[in-house]
């Protein structure tokens, strides 16, 4: 079963806010000068910010903010965030891989930016909604 | 960048307890656009059976990233942080983190490999309350990119 897709807009302001809230002040997430110096096309989103947005999708699908029991991803491609008002967009989809008898639902999640996968092996286990 | 494989299995001393604040959870939830009332309103969290506001699933990284400096900055291991890229991340929860938790991290080096000149370091952080109740186990794999 495929779950309804969710999209998340990501702007530079979001990255600054996430840096402050998470304590991850790596300059590749706010300075084009630093990002290009290390070979990136420009400022990129924190991998953990992408993972957090995908986590939001998962909890929304699960229907409960405390339903996630296991959640893992591999970061495969950076999410480049241009310095404009539109930023970029991450699209998240998932399929239900398994519903277990002990009340767990396993999801295979896909996150893309500009049509390219930014995560692989993204899997979440949530408590099945009652 | 080659990392010393003899570090595999090494555990570090427990970190000083981290006090999970209600406002920190609200701030983190706001930063990721998580509007569910249980992240913001203690009453809404209590309806779900929690003593106070519930942290979003990736919130523990706030604590474990700081705690993992024990390993990343261990001069004996010698990770060059300017060459570090985040590879994998996983959380396995015993229960969600809630405001009021006092959390202690124990870091363990779980795996070290080298491939194509890059070093791969997998750490496991066991997060429990100061009283010893397990809360969440966090795995993080970083890639230390080779020179050139």
PDB file of N, CA, C and O in Angstrom, chain A residues 14 17-18 20-26 38 47-49 51-53 55-56 59-60 64-66 68-75 121, chain B residues 24 27-28 30-34 36 38-39 48 50 54-55 57-58 61-62 65 69 81 86-93 96 141 145:
ATOM      1  N   UNK A  14      15.004  28.230   7.028  1.00  0.00           N
ATOM      2  CA  UNK A  14      14.750  26.969   7.743  1.00  0.00           C
ATOM      3  C   UNK A  14      16.050  26.356   8.249  1.00  0.00           C
ATOM      4  O   UNK A  14      16.100  25.790   9.343  1.00  0.00           O
ATOM      5  N   UNK A  17      17.281  28.252  11.276  1.00  0.00           N
ATOM      6  CA  UNK A  17      16.471  27.907  12.452  1.00  0.00           C
ATOM      7  C   UNK A  17      16.845  26.508  12.954  1.00  0.00           C
ATOM      8  O   UNK A  17      16.976  26.293  14.164  1.00  0.00           O
ATOM      9  N   UNK A  18      17.040  25.569  12.030  1.00  0.00           N
ATOM     10  CA  UNK A  18      17.399  24.212  12.447  1.00  0.00           C
ATOM     11  C   UNK A  18      18.791  24.190  13.089  1.00  0.00           C
ATOM     12  O   UNK A  18      19.011  23.487  14.077  1.00  0.00           O
ATOM     13  N   UNK A  20      20.189  26.508  14.819  1.00  0.00           N
ATOM     14  CA  UNK A  20      20.048  26.996  16.193  1.00  0.00           C
ATOM     15  C   UNK A  20      19.393  25.976  17.108  1.00  0.00           C
ATOM     16  O   UNK A  20      19.844  25.736  18.233  1.00  0.00           O
ATOM     17  N   UNK A  21      18.333  25.336  16.621  1.00  0.00           N
ATOM     18  CA  UNK A  21      17.583  24.402  17.467  1.00  0.00           C
ATOM     19  C   UNK A  21      18.360  23.123  17.732  1.00  0.00           C
ATOM     20  O   UNK A  21      18.232  22.517  18.796  1.00  0.00           O
ATOM     21  N   UNK A  22      19.174  22.694  16.755  1.00  0.00           N
ATOM     22  CA  UNK A  22      19.864  21.407  16.891  1.00  0.00           C
ATOM     23  C   UNK A  22      21.272  21.546  17.443  1.00  0.00           C
ATOM     24  O   UNK A  22      21.856  20.578  17.931  1.00  0.00           O
ATOM     25  N   UNK A  23      21.844  22.754  17.318  1.00  0.00           N
ATOM     26  CA  UNK A  23      23.221  22.947  17.754  1.00  0.00           C
ATOM     27  C   UNK A  23      24.245  22.547  16.704  1.00  0.00           C
ATOM     28  O   UNK A  23      25.438  22.494  16.989  1.00  0.00           O
ATOM     29  N   UNK A  24      23.780  22.272  15.468  1.00  0.00           N
ATOM     30  CA  UNK A  24      24.716  21.913  14.394  1.00  0.00           C
ATOM     31  C   UNK A  24      25.014  23.165  13.566  1.00  0.00           C
ATOM     32  O   UNK A  24      24.237  23.530  12.684  1.00  0.00           O
ATOM     33  N   UNK A  25      26.139  23.799  13.863  1.00  0.00           N
ATOM     34  CA  UNK A  25      26.486  25.073  13.228  1.00  0.00           C
ATOM     35  C   UNK A  25      27.536  24.913  12.137  1.00  0.00           C
ATOM     36  O   UNK A  25      28.207  25.881  11.781  1.00  0.00           O
ATOM     37  N   UNK A  26      27.667  23.697  11.576  1.00  0.00           N
ATOM     38  CA  UNK A  26      28.600  23.494  10.475  1.00  0.00           C
ATOM     39  C   UNK A  26      28.310  24.535   9.379  1.00  0.00           C
ATOM     40  O   UNK A  26      27.182  24.619   8.883  1.00  0.00           O
ATOM     41  N   UNK A  38      34.590  23.465  -0.046  1.00  0.00           N
ATOM     42  CA  UNK A  38      34.766  22.017   0.150  1.00  0.00           C
ATOM     43  C   UNK A  38      34.150  21.204  -0.990  1.00  0.00           C
ATOM     44  O   UNK A  38      33.934  20.002  -0.859  1.00  0.00           O
ATOM     45  N   UNK A  47      21.768  16.919   6.849  1.00  0.00           N
ATOM     46  CA  UNK A  47      21.149  15.615   6.631  1.00  0.00           C
ATOM     47  C   UNK A  47      20.100  15.344   7.700  1.00  0.00           C
ATOM     48  O   UNK A  47      19.022  14.825   7.414  1.00  0.00           O
ATOM     49  N   UNK A  48      20.415  15.755   8.933  1.00  0.00           N
ATOM     50  CA  UNK A  48      19.476  15.499  10.030  1.00  0.00           C
ATOM     51  C   UNK A  48      18.207  16.344   9.910  1.00  0.00           C
ATOM     52  O   UNK A  48      17.192  16.010  10.515  1.00  0.00           O
ATOM     53  N   UNK A  49      18.279  17.472   9.163  1.00  0.00           N
ATOM     54  CA  UNK A  49      17.055  18.255   8.931  1.00  0.00           C
ATOM     55  C   UNK A  49      16.154  17.495   7.960  1.00  0.00           C
ATOM     56  O   UNK A  49      14.954  17.351   8.199  1.00  0.00           O
ATOM     57  N   UNK A  51      16.204  14.317   7.548  1.00  0.00           N
ATOM     58  CA  UNK A  51      15.700  13.156   8.290  1.00  0.00           C
ATOM     59  C   UNK A  51      14.549  13.562   9.217  1.00  0.00           C
ATOM     60  O   UNK A  51      13.587  12.799   9.400  1.00  0.00           O
ATOM     61  N   UNK A  52      14.628  14.770   9.771  1.00  0.00           N
ATOM     62  CA  UNK A  52      13.560  15.247  10.658  1.00  0.00           C
ATOM     63  C   UNK A  52      12.266  15.491   9.882  1.00  0.00           C
ATOM     64  O   UNK A  52      11.174  15.162  10.363  1.00  0.00           O
ATOM     65  N   UNK A  53      12.384  16.064   8.672  1.00  0.00           N
ATOM     66  CA  UNK A  53      11.178  16.300   7.857  1.00  0.00           C
ATOM     67  C   UNK A  53      10.539  14.977   7.458  1.00  0.00           C
ATOM     68  O   UNK A  53       9.316  14.821   7.509  1.00  0.00           O
ATOM     69  N   UNK A  55      10.808  12.293   9.139  1.00  0.00           N
ATOM     70  CA  UNK A  55      10.231  11.804  10.396  1.00  0.00           C
ATOM     71  C   UNK A  55       8.854  12.395  10.661  1.00  0.00           C
ATOM     72  O   UNK A  55       7.958  11.717  11.172  1.00  0.00           O
ATOM     73  N   UNK A  56       8.700  13.674  10.288  1.00  0.00           N
ATOM     74  CA  UNK A  56       7.378  14.314  10.402  1.00  0.00           C
ATOM     75  C   UNK A  56       6.370  13.587   9.529  1.00  0.00           C
ATOM     76  O   UNK A  56       5.240  13.320   9.946  1.00  0.00           O
ATOM     77  N   UNK A  59       5.422  10.319  11.213  1.00  0.00           N
ATOM     78  CA  UNK A  59       4.501  10.436  12.362  1.00  0.00           C
ATOM     79  C   UNK A  59       3.112  10.853  11.897  1.00  0.00           C
ATOM     80  O   UNK A  59       2.110  10.425  12.460  1.00  0.00           O
ATOM     81  N   UNK A  60       3.067  11.685  10.829  1.00  0.00           N
ATOM     82  CA  UNK A  60       1.751  12.082  10.309  1.00  0.00           C
ATOM     83  C   UNK A  60       1.033  10.883   9.698  1.00  0.00           C
ATOM     84  O   UNK A  60      -0.168  10.697   9.919  1.00  0.00           O
ATOM     85  N   UNK A  64       0.212   9.534  14.995  1.00  0.00           N
ATOM     86  CA  UNK A  64       0.553   9.806  16.396  1.00  0.00           C
ATOM     87  C   UNK A  64       1.999  10.288  16.480  1.00  0.00           C
ATOM     88  O   UNK A  64       2.881   9.723  15.832  1.00  0.00           O
ATOM     89  N   UNK A  65       2.233  11.339  17.279  1.00  0.00           N
ATOM     90  CA  UNK A  65       3.584  11.911  17.361  1.00  0.00           C
ATOM     91  C   UNK A  65       4.576  11.005  18.088  1.00  0.00           C
ATOM     92  O   UNK A  65       5.778  11.226  18.012  1.00  0.00           O
ATOM     93  N   UNK A  66       4.069   9.976  18.780  1.00  0.00           N
ATOM     94  CA  UNK A  66       4.937   9.121  19.590  1.00  0.00           C
ATOM     95  C   UNK A  66       4.938   7.677  19.081  1.00  0.00           C
ATOM     96  O   UNK A  66       5.257   6.749  19.815  1.00  0.00           O
ATOM     97  N   UNK A  68       6.717   6.258  16.534  1.00  0.00           N
ATOM     98  CA  UNK A  68       7.894   5.700  15.869  1.00  0.00           C
ATOM     99  C   UNK A  68       8.715   4.878  16.860  1.00  0.00           C
ATOM    100  O   UNK A  68       9.095   5.373  17.923  1.00  0.00           O
ATOM    101  N   UNK A  69       9.002   3.627  16.512  1.00  0.00           N
ATOM    102  CA  UNK A  69       9.832   2.791  17.393  1.00  0.00           C
ATOM    103  C   UNK A  69      11.212   2.515  16.797  1.00  0.00           C
ATOM    104  O   UNK A  69      12.146   2.172  17.521  1.00  0.00           O
ATOM    105  N   UNK A  70      11.346   2.673  15.479  1.00  0.00           N
ATOM    106  CA  UNK A  70      12.650   2.490  14.842  1.00  0.00           C
ATOM    107  C   UNK A  70      12.658   3.316  13.570  1.00  0.00           C
ATOM    108  O   UNK A  70      11.665   3.331  12.834  1.00  0.00           O
ATOM    109  N   UNK A  71      13.778   4.003  13.315  1.00  0.00           N
ATOM    110  CA  UNK A  71      13.821   4.894  12.161  1.00  0.00           C
ATOM    111  C   UNK A  71      15.270   5.064  11.744  1.00  0.00           C
ATOM    112  O   UNK A  71      16.098   5.494  12.550  1.00  0.00           O
ATOM    113  N   UNK A  72      15.584   4.665  10.497  1.00  0.00           N
ATOM    114  CA  UNK A  72      16.955   4.789  10.025  1.00  0.00           C
ATOM    115  C   UNK A  72      17.013   5.202   8.572  1.00  0.00           C
ATOM    116  O   UNK A  72      16.101   4.883   7.793  1.00  0.00           O
ATOM    117  N   UNK A  73      18.075   5.920   8.204  1.00  0.00           N
ATOM    118  CA  UNK A  73      18.266   6.347   6.814  1.00  0.00           C
ATOM    119  C   UNK A  73      19.753   6.296   6.455  1.00  0.00           C
ATOM    120  O   UNK A  73      20.623   6.297   7.323  1.00  0.00           O
ATOM    121  N   UNK A  74      20.004   6.282   5.153  1.00  0.00           N
ATOM    122  CA  UNK A  74      21.351   6.528   4.632  1.00  0.00           C
ATOM    123  C   UNK A  74      21.282   7.804   3.783  1.00  0.00           C
ATOM    124  O   UNK A  74      20.379   7.949   2.956  1.00  0.00           O
ATOM    125  N   UNK A  75      22.249   8.692   4.013  1.00  0.00           N
ATOM    126  CA  UNK A  75      22.278   9.951   3.257  1.00  0.00           C
ATOM    127  C   UNK A  75      23.074   9.719   1.978  1.00  0.00           C
ATOM    128  O   UNK A  75      24.252   9.363   2.020  1.00  0.00           O
ATOM    129  N   UNK A 121      17.707   3.338   1.729  1.00  0.00           N
ATOM    130  CA  UNK A 121      17.472   2.467   2.888  1.00  0.00           C
ATOM    131  C   UNK A 121      16.753   3.207   4.019  1.00  0.00           C
ATOM    132  O   UNK A 121      17.067   3.017   5.193  1.00  0.00           O
TER     133      UNK A 121
ATOM    134  N   UNK B  24      13.062  23.477  24.923  1.00  0.00           N
ATOM    135  CA  UNK B  24      13.972  22.950  23.894  1.00  0.00           C
ATOM    136  C   UNK B  24      13.209  22.051  22.926  1.00  0.00           C
ATOM    137  O   UNK B  24      13.418  22.109  21.709  1.00  0.00           O
ATOM    138  N   UNK B  27      11.171  24.300  20.754  1.00  0.00           N
ATOM    139  CA  UNK B  27      12.034  25.000  19.789  1.00  0.00           C
ATOM    140  C   UNK B  27      12.406  24.051  18.641  1.00  0.00           C
ATOM    141  O   UNK B  27      12.351  24.434  17.460  1.00  0.00           O
ATOM    142  N   UNK B  28      12.781  22.808  18.994  1.00  0.00           N
ATOM    143  CA  UNK B  28      13.180  21.837  17.974  1.00  0.00           C
ATOM    144  C   UNK B  28      11.982  21.492  17.083  1.00  0.00           C
ATOM    145  O   UNK B  28      12.091  21.461  15.849  1.00  0.00           O
ATOM    146  N   UNK B  30       9.360  23.301  16.479  1.00  0.00           N
ATOM    147  CA  UNK B  30       9.049  24.461  15.643  1.00  0.00           C
ATOM    148  C   UNK B  30      10.016  24.538  14.465  1.00  0.00           C
ATOM    149  O   UNK B  30       9.619  24.816  13.327  1.00  0.00           O
ATOM    150  N   UNK B  31      11.308  24.263  14.720  1.00  0.00           N
ATOM    151  CA  UNK B  31      12.321  24.360  13.667  1.00  0.00           C
ATOM    152  C   UNK B  31      12.080  23.362  12.544  1.00  0.00           C
ATOM    153  O   UNK B  31      12.482  23.595  11.408  1.00  0.00           O
ATOM    154  N   UNK B  32      11.438  22.226  12.844  1.00  0.00           N
ATOM    155  CA  UNK B  32      11.181  21.236  11.788  1.00  0.00           C
ATOM    156  C   UNK B  32       9.717  21.283  11.343  1.00  0.00           C
ATOM    157  O   UNK B  32       9.281  20.433  10.565  1.00  0.00           O
ATOM    158  N   UNK B  33       8.976  22.271  11.844  1.00  0.00           N
ATOM    159  CA  UNK B  33       7.588  22.437  11.416  1.00  0.00           C
ATOM    160  C   UNK B  33       6.634  21.402  11.981  1.00  0.00           C
ATOM    161  O   UNK B  33       5.563  21.168  11.425  1.00  0.00           O
ATOM    162  N   UNK B  34       7.023  20.772  13.084  1.00  0.00           N
ATOM    163  CA  UNK B  34       6.168  19.739  13.686  1.00  0.00           C
ATOM    164  C   UNK B  34       5.151  20.408  14.609  1.00  0.00           C
ATOM    165  O   UNK B  34       5.510  20.897  15.680  1.00  0.00           O
ATOM    166  N   UNK B  36       2.218  19.069  15.827  1.00  0.00           N
ATOM    167  CA  UNK B  36       1.347  18.245  16.678  1.00  0.00           C
ATOM    168  C   UNK B  36       1.356  18.800  18.100  1.00  0.00           C
ATOM    169  O   UNK B  36       2.420  19.081  18.658  1.00  0.00           O
ATOM    170  N   UNK B  38       1.148  17.549  20.908  1.00  0.00           N
ATOM    171  CA  UNK B  38       1.889  16.790  21.924  1.00  0.00           C
ATOM    172  C   UNK B  38       3.347  17.241  22.026  1.00  0.00           C
ATOM    173  O   UNK B  38       4.010  16.978  23.030  1.00  0.00           O
ATOM    174  N   UNK B  39       3.858  17.934  20.986  1.00  0.00           N
ATOM    175  CA  UNK B  39       5.220  18.470  21.052  1.00  0.00           C
ATOM    176  C   UNK B  39       5.260  19.811  21.787  1.00  0.00           C
ATOM    177  O   UNK B  39       6.329  20.315  22.117  1.00  0.00           O
ATOM    178  N   UNK B  48      -1.906  11.454  25.801  1.00  0.00           N
ATOM    179  CA  UNK B  48      -1.284  10.284  25.168  1.00  0.00           C
ATOM    180  C   UNK B  48      -0.539   9.411  26.183  1.00  0.00           C
ATOM    181  O   UNK B  48       0.108   8.430  25.803  1.00  0.00           O
ATOM    182  N   UNK B  50       1.918  10.584  28.402  1.00  0.00           N
ATOM    183  CA  UNK B  50       3.278  11.031  28.703  1.00  0.00           C
ATOM    184  C   UNK B  50       3.258  12.097  29.800  1.00  0.00           C
ATOM    185  O   UNK B  50       2.296  12.856  29.905  1.00  0.00           O
ATOM    186  N   UNK B  54       6.320  15.673  24.217  1.00  0.00           N
ATOM    187  CA  UNK B  54       7.036  14.567  23.582  1.00  0.00           C
ATOM    188  C   UNK B  54       7.966  15.128  22.507  1.00  0.00           C
ATOM    189  O   UNK B  54       7.565  15.973  21.710  1.00  0.00           O
ATOM    190  N   UNK B  55       9.200  14.648  22.471  1.00  0.00           N
ATOM    191  CA  UNK B  55      10.146  15.102  21.456  1.00  0.00           C
ATOM    192  C   UNK B  55       9.879  14.416  20.119  1.00  0.00           C
ATOM    193  O   UNK B  55       9.503  13.242  20.092  1.00  0.00           O
ATOM    194  N   UNK B  57      10.891  12.420  16.631  1.00  0.00           N
ATOM    195  CA  UNK B  57      11.767  11.241  16.587  1.00  0.00           C
ATOM    196  C   UNK B  57      13.265  11.530  16.490  1.00  0.00           C
ATOM    197  O   UNK B  57      14.062  10.791  17.060  1.00  0.00           O
ATOM    198  N   UNK B  58      13.664  12.580  15.768  1.00  0.00           N
ATOM    199  CA  UNK B  58      15.103  12.805  15.599  1.00  0.00           C
ATOM    200  C   UNK B  58      15.690  13.729  16.661  1.00  0.00           C
ATOM    201  O   UNK B  58      16.880  14.031  16.623  1.00  0.00           O
ATOM    202  N   UNK B  61      19.236  13.490  18.525  1.00  0.00           N
ATOM    203  CA  UNK B  61      20.511  13.857  17.907  1.00  0.00           C
ATOM    204  C   UNK B  61      21.100  15.109  18.561  1.00  0.00           C
ATOM    205  O   UNK B  61      22.318  15.307  18.562  1.00  0.00           O
ATOM    206  N   UNK B  62      20.242  15.940  19.116  1.00  0.00           N
ATOM    207  CA  UNK B  62      20.725  17.144  19.822  1.00  0.00           C
ATOM    208  C   UNK B  62      21.688  16.713  20.937  1.00  0.00           C
ATOM    209  O   UNK B  62      22.730  17.329  21.157  1.00  0.00           O
ATOM    210  N   UNK B  65      24.760  14.078  19.279  1.00  0.00           N
ATOM    211  CA  UNK B  65      25.805  14.705  18.479  1.00  0.00           C
ATOM    212  C   UNK B  65      26.851  15.339  19.397  1.00  0.00           C
ATOM    213  O   UNK B  65      28.057  15.227  19.158  1.00  0.00           O
ATOM    214  N   UNK B  69      31.196  13.767  20.467  1.00  0.00           N
ATOM    215  CA  UNK B  69      32.494  14.466  20.392  1.00  0.00           C
ATOM    216  C   UNK B  69      33.571  13.704  21.157  1.00  0.00           C
ATOM    217  O   UNK B  69      34.744  13.784  20.826  1.00  0.00           O
ATOM    218  N   UNK B  81      37.780  16.312  11.371  1.00  0.00           N
ATOM    219  CA  UNK B  81      36.354  16.626  11.279  1.00  0.00           C
ATOM    220  C   UNK B  81      36.004  17.403  10.004  1.00  0.00           C
ATOM    221  O   UNK B  81      34.887  17.318   9.508  1.00  0.00           O
ATOM    222  N   UNK B  86      28.206  12.826   6.856  1.00  0.00           N
ATOM    223  CA  UNK B  86      27.264  11.958   7.557  1.00  0.00           C
ATOM    224  C   UNK B  86      26.811  10.847   6.608  1.00  0.00           C
ATOM    225  O   UNK B  86      26.324  11.124   5.523  1.00  0.00           O
ATOM    226  N   UNK B  87      26.981   9.590   7.010  1.00  0.00           N
ATOM    227  CA  UNK B  87      26.607   8.472   6.154  1.00  0.00           C
ATOM    228  C   UNK B  87      25.231   7.916   6.477  1.00  0.00           C
ATOM    229  O   UNK B  87      24.307   8.010   5.677  1.00  0.00           O
ATOM    230  N   UNK B  88      25.099   7.327   7.654  1.00  0.00           N
ATOM    231  CA  UNK B  88      23.840   6.698   8.063  1.00  0.00           C
ATOM    232  C   UNK B  88      23.439   7.211   9.439  1.00  0.00           C
ATOM    233  O   UNK B  88      24.305   7.622  10.226  1.00  0.00           O
ATOM    234  N   UNK B  89      22.162   7.099   9.724  1.00  0.00           N
ATOM    235  CA  UNK B  89      21.677   7.457  11.051  1.00  0.00           C
ATOM    236  C   UNK B  89      20.482   6.581  11.376  1.00  0.00           C
ATOM    237  O   UNK B  89      19.624   6.352  10.518  1.00  0.00           O
ATOM    238  N   UNK B  90      20.451   6.082  12.611  1.00  0.00           N
ATOM    239  CA  UNK B  90      19.304   5.240  12.998  1.00  0.00           C
ATOM    240  C   UNK B  90      18.985   5.446  14.471  1.00  0.00           C
ATOM    241  O   UNK B  90      19.906   5.632  15.293  1.00  0.00           O
ATOM    242  N   UNK B  91      17.703   5.414  14.776  1.00  0.00           N
ATOM    243  CA  UNK B  91      17.222   5.510  16.157  1.00  0.00           C
ATOM    244  C   UNK B  91      16.337   4.300  16.447  1.00  0.00           C
ATOM    245  O   UNK B  91      15.430   3.998  15.670  1.00  0.00           O
ATOM    246  N   UNK B  92      16.587   3.617  17.553  1.00  0.00           N
ATOM    247  CA  UNK B  92      15.700   2.532  17.997  1.00  0.00           C
ATOM    248  C   UNK B  92      15.234   2.906  19.407  1.00  0.00           C
ATOM    249  O   UNK B  92      16.037   3.008  20.327  1.00  0.00           O
ATOM    250  N   UNK B  93      13.923   3.134  19.532  1.00  0.00           N
ATOM    251  CA  UNK B  93      13.385   3.711  20.761  1.00  0.00           C
ATOM    252  C   UNK B  93      12.791   2.660  21.689  1.00  0.00           C
ATOM    253  O   UNK B  93      12.024   1.802  21.250  1.00  0.00           O
ATOM    254  N   UNK B  96       9.597   7.303  23.706  1.00  0.00           N
ATOM    255  CA  UNK B  96       9.986   8.638  23.230  1.00  0.00           C
ATOM    256  C   UNK B  96      10.669   9.440  24.337  1.00  0.00           C
ATOM    257  O   UNK B  96      10.435   9.192  25.526  1.00  0.00           O
ATOM    258  N   UNK B 141      26.782   6.629  11.376  1.00  0.00           N
ATOM    259  CA  UNK B 141      27.949   6.238  10.590  1.00  0.00           C
ATOM    260  C   UNK B 141      28.472   7.486   9.899  1.00  0.00           C
ATOM    261  O   UNK B 141      27.703   8.186   9.222  1.00  0.00           O
ATOM    262  N   UNK B 145      36.458  11.384   4.572  1.00  0.00           N
ATOM    263  CA  UNK B 145      36.922  11.328   3.180  1.00  0.00           C
ATOM    264  C   UNK B 145      38.444  11.383   3.104  1.00  0.00           C
ATOM    265  O   UNK B 145      39.080  12.137   3.839  1.00  0.00           O
TER     266      UNK B 145
END
